[in-house]
């Protein structure tokens, strides 16, 4: 159980957990309880809101009335005096037993087109809260739910950060495959490259197996093979911008001579630990300073356009081909194929309520 209490102890916010799973076609209900001491309200009401926001600047930059935070989605409910009683979930029942008669339940149903919790990794010298998408549950005392002219003091609010997360689907399919044939000057036959992933979904920290087949029908030599993983971060807010960063790149000193073939499975492992200095790299949202990993692929039904941060990955296989002939020492050209990659965490075992 997670709880936070206002300084004057008039209200306290309780949640049974802070991670809520997005199943793509539905999202877990965010449910909790607010404990209310009516004697200190002075006629005010108790509200709770759930907000999904995009933060594009540190809190210490929020000066002269400018906020570097934009709400993507927000919903407010009045919990005291109660206007309606939500259907009680097992989590609510458990919390109400611990809180007692002063507990008032609430619940929120998030839509399926909200992004997941994602942070953009700060640079080594940056301070303050990281940019990214976060979710916040806040209980507060006010005369009205949303009055821009009403000042709500910090001592009358209590808030908890939560995460919206996705886990890899249980059914893992065969991986994607791509191929290309490229012809070079002074050669009437091509270099044919075929690459495939062993499976569609890989878990964070697992080796990624890339099957590479090369048929070199030219007089040139394939000097080396480079396999890389790129993270594509699509920031969709006022406009849509995509930022691409290498999260793993490895060269293999494999030579494919003229008029010969090559076939081998190569392995690479994209890890956040090897990318700690990359500012702006997307990582899975974290609570406080706990460890995390590279941001997971965003799964979507594709029916509605998401706002916030959408993550995808691709594997690139690149062949460095020499010019051959009298210029054999020079690089002639590259041959490249790309494969979509789904990188996620497995679904953990179910945890039963006490």
Coordinates of C-alpha atoms in Angstrom, one line a residue:
X1 CA 0.0 0.0 0.0
X2 CA 1.2 3.5 -0.9
X3 CA 0.0 6.6 1.0
X4 CA 0.7 10.3 1.3
X5 CA -0.9 12.7 3.8
X6 CA -1.3 16.4 3.7
X7 CA 0.7 18.4 6.2
X8 CA -2.3 19.2 8.3
X9 CA -3.5 15.6 8.0
X10 CA -7.0 16.5 6.8
X11 CA -6.8 14.2 3.8
X12 CA -4.6 11.2 2.9
X13 CA -4.3 9.5 -0.4
X14 CA -4.0 5.7 -0.6
X15 CA -3.1 3.5 -3.6
X16 CA -2.6 -0.3 -3.6
X17 CA 0.0 -0.1 -6.4
X18 CA 1.7 2.4 -8.7
X19 CA 2.0 0.4 -11.9
X20 CA -1.0 0.1 -14.1
X21 CA -0.9 -2.1 -17.2
X22 CA -2.0 -1.1 -20.7
X23 CA -3.3 -4.2 -22.5
X24 CA -3.6 -2.3 -25.8
X25 CA -7.3 -2.8 -26.0
X26 CA -7.9 -1.7 -22.4
X27 CA -6.1 -0.2 -19.4
X28 CA -6.2 -1.3 -15.8
X29 CA -8.5 0.9 -13.7
X30 CA -6.7 3.3 -11.4
X31 CA -8.5 2.9 -8.1
X32 CA -7.8 4.1 -4.6
X33 CA -9.1 5.6 -1.4
X34 CA -9.0 9.1 0.2
X35 CA -9.2 9.3 3.9
X36 CA -11.0 12.5 4.9
X37 CA -11.1 14.4 8.2
X38 CA -14.2 16.6 7.8
X39 CA -13.4 18.8 10.7
X40 CA -10.6 20.6 8.9
X41 CA -12.2 21.2 5.5
X42 CA -13.8 24.6 6.3
X43 CA -16.6 24.0 3.8
X44 CA -14.3 22.9 1.0
X45 CA -14.7 19.8 -0.9
X46 CA -12.2 17.0 -1.6
X47 CA -11.3 16.2 -5.2
X48 CA -9.0 13.7 -6.9
X49 CA -7.6 14.0 -10.4
X50 CA -5.6 11.7 -12.6
X51 CA -3.4 13.5 -15.2
X52 CA -1.2 12.4 -18.0
X53 CA 1.3 15.1 -18.9
X54 CA 4.2 15.8 -21.1
X55 CA 7.1 17.6 -19.4
X56 CA 9.5 19.3 -21.7
X57 CA 11.5 21.3 -19.2
X58 CA 12.7 20.9 -15.6
X59 CA 10.6 22.2 -12.7
X60 CA 13.2 24.7 -11.8
X61 CA 12.6 26.4 -15.1
X62 CA 8.9 27.0 -14.3
X63 CA 9.4 30.7 -13.6
X64 CA 7.4 33.9 -14.1
X65 CA 4.2 31.9 -14.6
X66 CA 5.5 29.8 -17.5
X67 CA 5.0 26.1 -17.2
X68 CA 7.1 23.5 -19.1
X69 CA 4.3 20.9 -18.7
X70 CA 1.3 20.2 -20.9
X71 CA -1.6 18.1 -19.8
X72 CA -2.4 15.4 -22.5
X73 CA -5.4 14.1 -20.6
X74 CA -6.9 14.9 -17.2
X75 CA -10.0 13.8 -15.3
X76 CA -11.3 15.0 -12.0
X77 CA -13.8 13.5 -9.5
X78 CA -15.3 14.7 -6.3
X79 CA -14.9 12.2 -3.5
X80 CA -16.2 14.2 -0.5
X81 CA -19.0 15.0 0.0
X82 CA -19.6 11.9 -2.3
X83 CA -21.7 12.6 -5.4
X84 CA -21.6 9.0 -6.6
X85 CA -20.1 5.8 -5.4
X86 CA -17.9 3.9 -7.9
X87 CA -18.3 0.1 -8.2
X88 CA -15.9 -1.4 -5.6
X89 CA -13.0 -3.3 -6.9
X90 CA -11.0 -5.8 -4.8
X91 CA -8.3 -3.2 -4.4
X92 CA -10.8 -0.7 -3.0
X93 CA -12.2 -3.2 -0.6
X94 CA -8.7 -4.0 0.7
X95 CA -7.8 -0.3 1.1
X96 CA -11.1 0.5 2.8
X97 CA -10.6 -2.2 5.4
X98 CA -7.3 -0.6 6.3
X99 CA -8.5 3.0 6.2
X100 CA -11.8 2.6 8.0
X101 CA -15.0 4.6 8.0
X102 CA -13.3 7.9 6.9
X103 CA -12.3 6.3 3.6
X104 CA -13.9 7.3 0.3
X105 CA -13.1 5.3 -2.9
X106 CA -12.4 6.7 -6.4
X107 CA -11.5 5.2 -9.7
X108 CA -10.4 6.3 -13.1
X109 CA -10.5 4.6 -16.5
X110 CA -7.8 5.8 -18.8
X111 CA -8.4 5.7 -22.5
X112 CA -6.3 3.4 -24.7
X113 CA -4.7 6.1 -26.8
X114 CA -2.5 7.6 -24.0
X115 CA 1.3 7.0 -24.2
X116 CA 3.1 4.9 -21.6
X117 CA 5.4 6.4 -18.9
X118 CA 8.6 7.5 -20.6
X119 CA 11.5 9.6 -19.5
X120 CA 14.2 11.3 -21.7
X121 CA 17.6 10.6 -20.2
X122 CA 19.2 13.8 -19.0
X123 CA 22.8 14.7 -19.7
X124 CA 25.6 14.3 -17.2
X125 CA 25.3 17.9 -16.0
X126 CA 21.5 18.2 -16.0
X127 CA 19.5 18.4 -12.8
X128 CA 15.9 18.4 -11.8
X129 CA 13.1 16.2 -13.0
X130 CA 13.6 14.6 -16.4
X131 CA 11.5 15.5 -19.5
X132 CA 9.0 12.9 -20.6
X133 CA 5.5 11.6 -20.1
X134 CA 4.3 11.0 -16.5
X135 CA 1.1 10.2 -14.7
X136 CA 0.0 11.8 -11.4
X137 CA -2.8 11.1 -9.0
X138 CA -3.5 14.1 -6.8
X139 CA -6.1 14.7 -4.0
X140 CA -6.7 18.3 -2.9
X141 CA -9.1 20.6 -1.0
X142 CA -10.9 23.2 -3.1
X143 CA -14.2 25.0 -3.5
X144 CA -14.4 23.9 -7.1
X145 CA -12.9 21.2 -9.1
X146 CA -11.3 23.4 -11.8
X147 CA -11.3 27.1 -11.0
X148 CA -8.2 28.9 -12.4
X149 CA -8.7 31.8 -10.0
X150 CA -8.7 29.6 -6.9
X151 CA -5.3 29.2 -5.2
X152 CA -4.8 25.6 -3.9
X153 CA -2.0 25.5 -1.3
X154 CA 0.6 22.7 -1.2
X155 CA -0.4 21.9 2.4
X156 CA -3.9 21.1 1.1
X157 CA -2.7 18.6 -1.6
X158 CA -1.2 15.2 -1.6
X159 CA 0.1 13.5 -4.8
X160 CA 1.5 10.2 -6.0
X161 CA 3.2 9.5 -9.3
X162 CA 2.1 6.3 -11.0
X163 CA 3.2 4.5 -14.2
X164 CA 1.3 3.3 -17.2
X165 CA 3.2 0.4 -18.6
X166 CA 2.9 -2.3 -21.3
X167 CA 4.3 -5.8 -21.2
X168 CA 5.2 -8.1 -24.1
X169 CA 2.4 -10.2 -25.5
X170 CA 2.5 -13.8 -24.6
X171 CA 2.4 -15.1 -28.1
X172 CA 5.7 -14.5 -29.7
X173 CA 5.7 -14.9 -33.5
X174 CA 8.4 -15.6 -36.1
X175 CA 10.7 -12.6 -36.6
X176 CA 10.7 -10.2 -39.6
X177 CA 12.8 -10.8 -42.7
X178 CA 14.2 -8.3 -45.3
X179 CA 16.4 -8.6 -48.3
X180 CA 18.0 -6.5 -50.9
X181 CA 20.1 -6.9 -54.1
X182 CA 22.5 -4.1 -55.0
X183 CA 24.4 -3.8 -58.2
X184 CA 27.6 -1.8 -58.5
X185 CA 29.4 0.0 -61.4
X186 CA 31.6 -2.2 -63.5
X187 CA 29.8 -5.3 -62.3
X188 CA 26.9 -7.1 -64.1
X189 CA 25.9 -9.1 -61.1
X190 CA 24.7 -7.9 -57.6
X191 CA 25.5 -8.5 -53.9
X192 CA 22.4 -10.1 -52.3
X193 CA 21.8 -9.5 -48.6
X194 CA 19.1 -11.2 -46.6
X195 CA 18.6 -10.6 -42.8
X196 CA 16.1 -12.0 -40.4
X197 CA 15.3 -11.9 -36.7
X198 CA 14.7 -15.2 -34.8
X199 CA 11.5 -13.9 -33.2
X200 CA 9.3 -10.9 -33.2
X201 CA 9.7 -9.8 -29.6
X202 CA 12.8 -9.6 -27.5
X203 CA 13.1 -8.8 -23.8
X204 CA 15.3 -6.1 -22.4
X205 CA 18.8 -7.6 -21.8
X206 CA 18.3 -10.6 -24.0
X207 CA 20.7 -11.2 -26.9
X208 CA 19.2 -10.4 -30.3
X209 CA 19.9 -13.0 -32.9
X210 CA 20.2 -11.7 -36.5
X211 CA 20.5 -14.3 -39.2
X212 CA 22.6 -12.9 -42.1
X213 CA 22.9 -14.5 -45.6
X214 CA 25.1 -13.0 -48.3
X215 CA 25.5 -14.0 -51.9
X216 CA 28.3 -12.0 -53.4
X217 CA 28.2 -12.5 -57.1
X218 CA 30.5 -9.6 -57.9
X219 CA 34.3 -9.2 -58.2
X220 CA 34.3 -7.1 -55.1
X221 CA 34.8 -8.1 -51.4
X222 CA 32.5 -7.6 -48.5
X223 CA 35.1 -6.3 -45.9
X224 CA 32.9 -6.2 -42.8
X225 CA 29.4 -6.5 -41.4
X226 CA 27.9 -4.0 -39.0
X227 CA 24.8 -4.7 -37.0
X228 CA 23.1 -1.9 -35.1
X229 CA 19.9 -1.2 -33.2
X230 CA 18.3 2.3 -33.5
X231 CA 15.7 3.8 -31.1
X232 CA 13.1 6.0 -32.8
X233 CA 11.5 8.4 -30.4
X234 CA 8.4 10.1 -31.9
X235 CA 7.5 13.2 -29.9
X236 CA 3.9 14.0 -30.9
X237 CA 2.7 17.2 -29.3
X238 CA 2.3 20.5 -31.1
X239 CA 3.9 18.8 -34.1
X240 CA 5.5 15.4 -34.7
X241 CA 9.2 15.0 -34.5
X242 CA 11.2 11.8 -34.6
X243 CA 14.7 11.5 -33.0
X244 CA 16.9 8.5 -33.9
X245 CA 19.7 7.3 -31.6
X246 CA 22.0 4.3 -31.9
X247 CA 21.6 2.2 -28.7
X248 CA 23.9 -0.7 -29.9
X249 CA 26.4 -1.0 -32.7
X250 CA 28.8 -3.8 -33.4
X251 CA 31.1 -4.6 -36.2
X252 CA 32.0 -8.1 -37.2
X253 CA 35.2 -8.7 -39.1
X254 CA 33.7 -11.2 -41.5
X255 CA 35.0 -11.2 -45.1
X256 CA 33.0 -12.4 -48.0
X257 CA 35.2 -12.8 -51.1
X258 CA 34.2 -12.3 -54.7
X259 CA 31.8 -14.9 -56.1
X260 CA 31.2 -16.6 -52.7
X261 CA 28.5 -16.9 -50.1
X262 CA 28.2 -16.4 -46.4
X263 CA 25.7 -17.4 -43.7
X264 CA 25.8 -16.8 -40.0
X265 CA 23.7 -15.8 -37.0
X266 CA 25.2 -12.7 -35.3
X267 CA 24.2 -11.5 -31.8
X268 CA 24.0 -8.1 -30.3
X269 CA 22.6 -6.8 -26.9
X270 CA 21.2 -3.3 -26.6
X271 CA 21.6 -2.2 -23.0
X272 CA 20.9 1.1 -21.2
X273 CA 24.1 0.6 -19.2
X274 CA 26.1 1.1 -22.4
X275 CA 24.2 4.4 -23.2
X276 CA 24.3 6.3 -19.9
X277 CA 25.9 9.4 -21.4
X278 CA 23.4 9.8 -24.2
X279 CA 21.2 12.8 -23.5
X280 CA 17.6 12.5 -24.8
X281 CA 17.6 8.8 -25.0
X282 CA 14.2 7.4 -24.1
X283 CA 14.0 5.1 -21.0
X284 CA 11.0 3.5 -19.3
X285 CA 9.5 5.8 -16.7
X286 CA 10.8 5.4 -13.3
X287 CA 9.6 6.2 -9.8
X288 CA 12.3 8.1 -7.8
X289 CA 15.8 6.9 -8.6
X290 CA 15.2 3.2 -9.2
X291 CA 16.9 1.3 -12.0
X292 CA 15.2 1.2 -15.4
X293 CA 15.9 0.1 -19.0
X294 CA 15.6 1.4 -22.5
X295 CA 12.1 2.6 -23.2
X296 CA 9.9 -0.3 -24.4
X297 CA 8.3 -0.4 -27.8
X298 CA 4.9 1.3 -27.8
X299 CA 2.1 -1.1 -28.7
X300 CA -1.0 0.5 -30.3
X301 CA -4.2 -0.5 -32.0
X302 CA -3.5 2.1 -34.5
X303 CA -7.0 3.5 -34.5
X304 CA -6.3 6.8 -32.8
X305 CA -3.3 9.0 -33.0
X306 CA -1.4 9.1 -29.8
X307 CA 0.1 12.2 -28.2
X308 CA 3.2 12.3 -26.1
X309 CA 6.1 9.9 -26.8
X310 CA 5.9 6.9 -29.0
X311 CA 8.8 4.5 -29.1
X312 CA 9.9 2.0 -31.8
X313 CA 13.1 0.2 -32.7
X314 CA 14.8 -1.2 -35.8
X315 CA 17.8 -3.4 -36.5
X316 CA 20.1 -2.4 -39.4
X317 CA 22.5 -4.7 -41.1
X318 CA 25.1 -3.0 -43.2
X319 CA 27.8 -4.5 -45.5
X320 CA 30.9 -2.5 -46.3
X321 CA 31.9 -3.5 -49.9
X322 CA 35.3 -2.7 -51.3
X323 CA 35.6 -1.1 -54.7
X324 CA 37.7 -4.1 -55.9
X325 CA 40.0 -4.2 -58.9
X326 CA 42.9 -1.8 -59.0
X327 CA 41.2 0.2 -56.2
X328 CA 40.9 -2.7 -53.9
X329 CA 42.0 -0.7 -50.8
X330 CA 39.2 1.8 -51.0
X331 CA 35.6 1.5 -49.9
X332 CA 33.2 1.3 -52.8
X333 CA 29.7 1.3 -51.3
X334 CA 27.4 -0.1 -48.6
X335 CA 24.5 -2.5 -48.7
X336 CA 21.9 -2.1 -45.9
X337 CA 18.6 -3.7 -44.8
X338 CA 16.4 -2.7 -41.9
X339 CA 14.2 -4.9 -39.7
X340 CA 11.5 -3.7 -37.2
X341 CA 12.3 -4.8 -33.6
X342 CA 9.9 -5.0 -30.7
X343 CA 11.8 -4.6 -27.4
X344 CA 9.8 -5.0 -24.2
X345 CA 9.6 -6.5 -20.7
X346 CA 7.9 -9.8 -20.0
X347 CA 4.7 -9.8 -18.0
X348 CA 5.5 -10.6 -14.3
X349 CA 3.7 -13.2 -12.3
X350 CA 0.4 -12.2 -10.8
X351 CA 0.5 -10.8 -7.2
X352 CA -2.5 -11.6 -5.0
X353 CA -4.0 -9.1 -2.6
X354 CA -3.7 -9.7 1.1

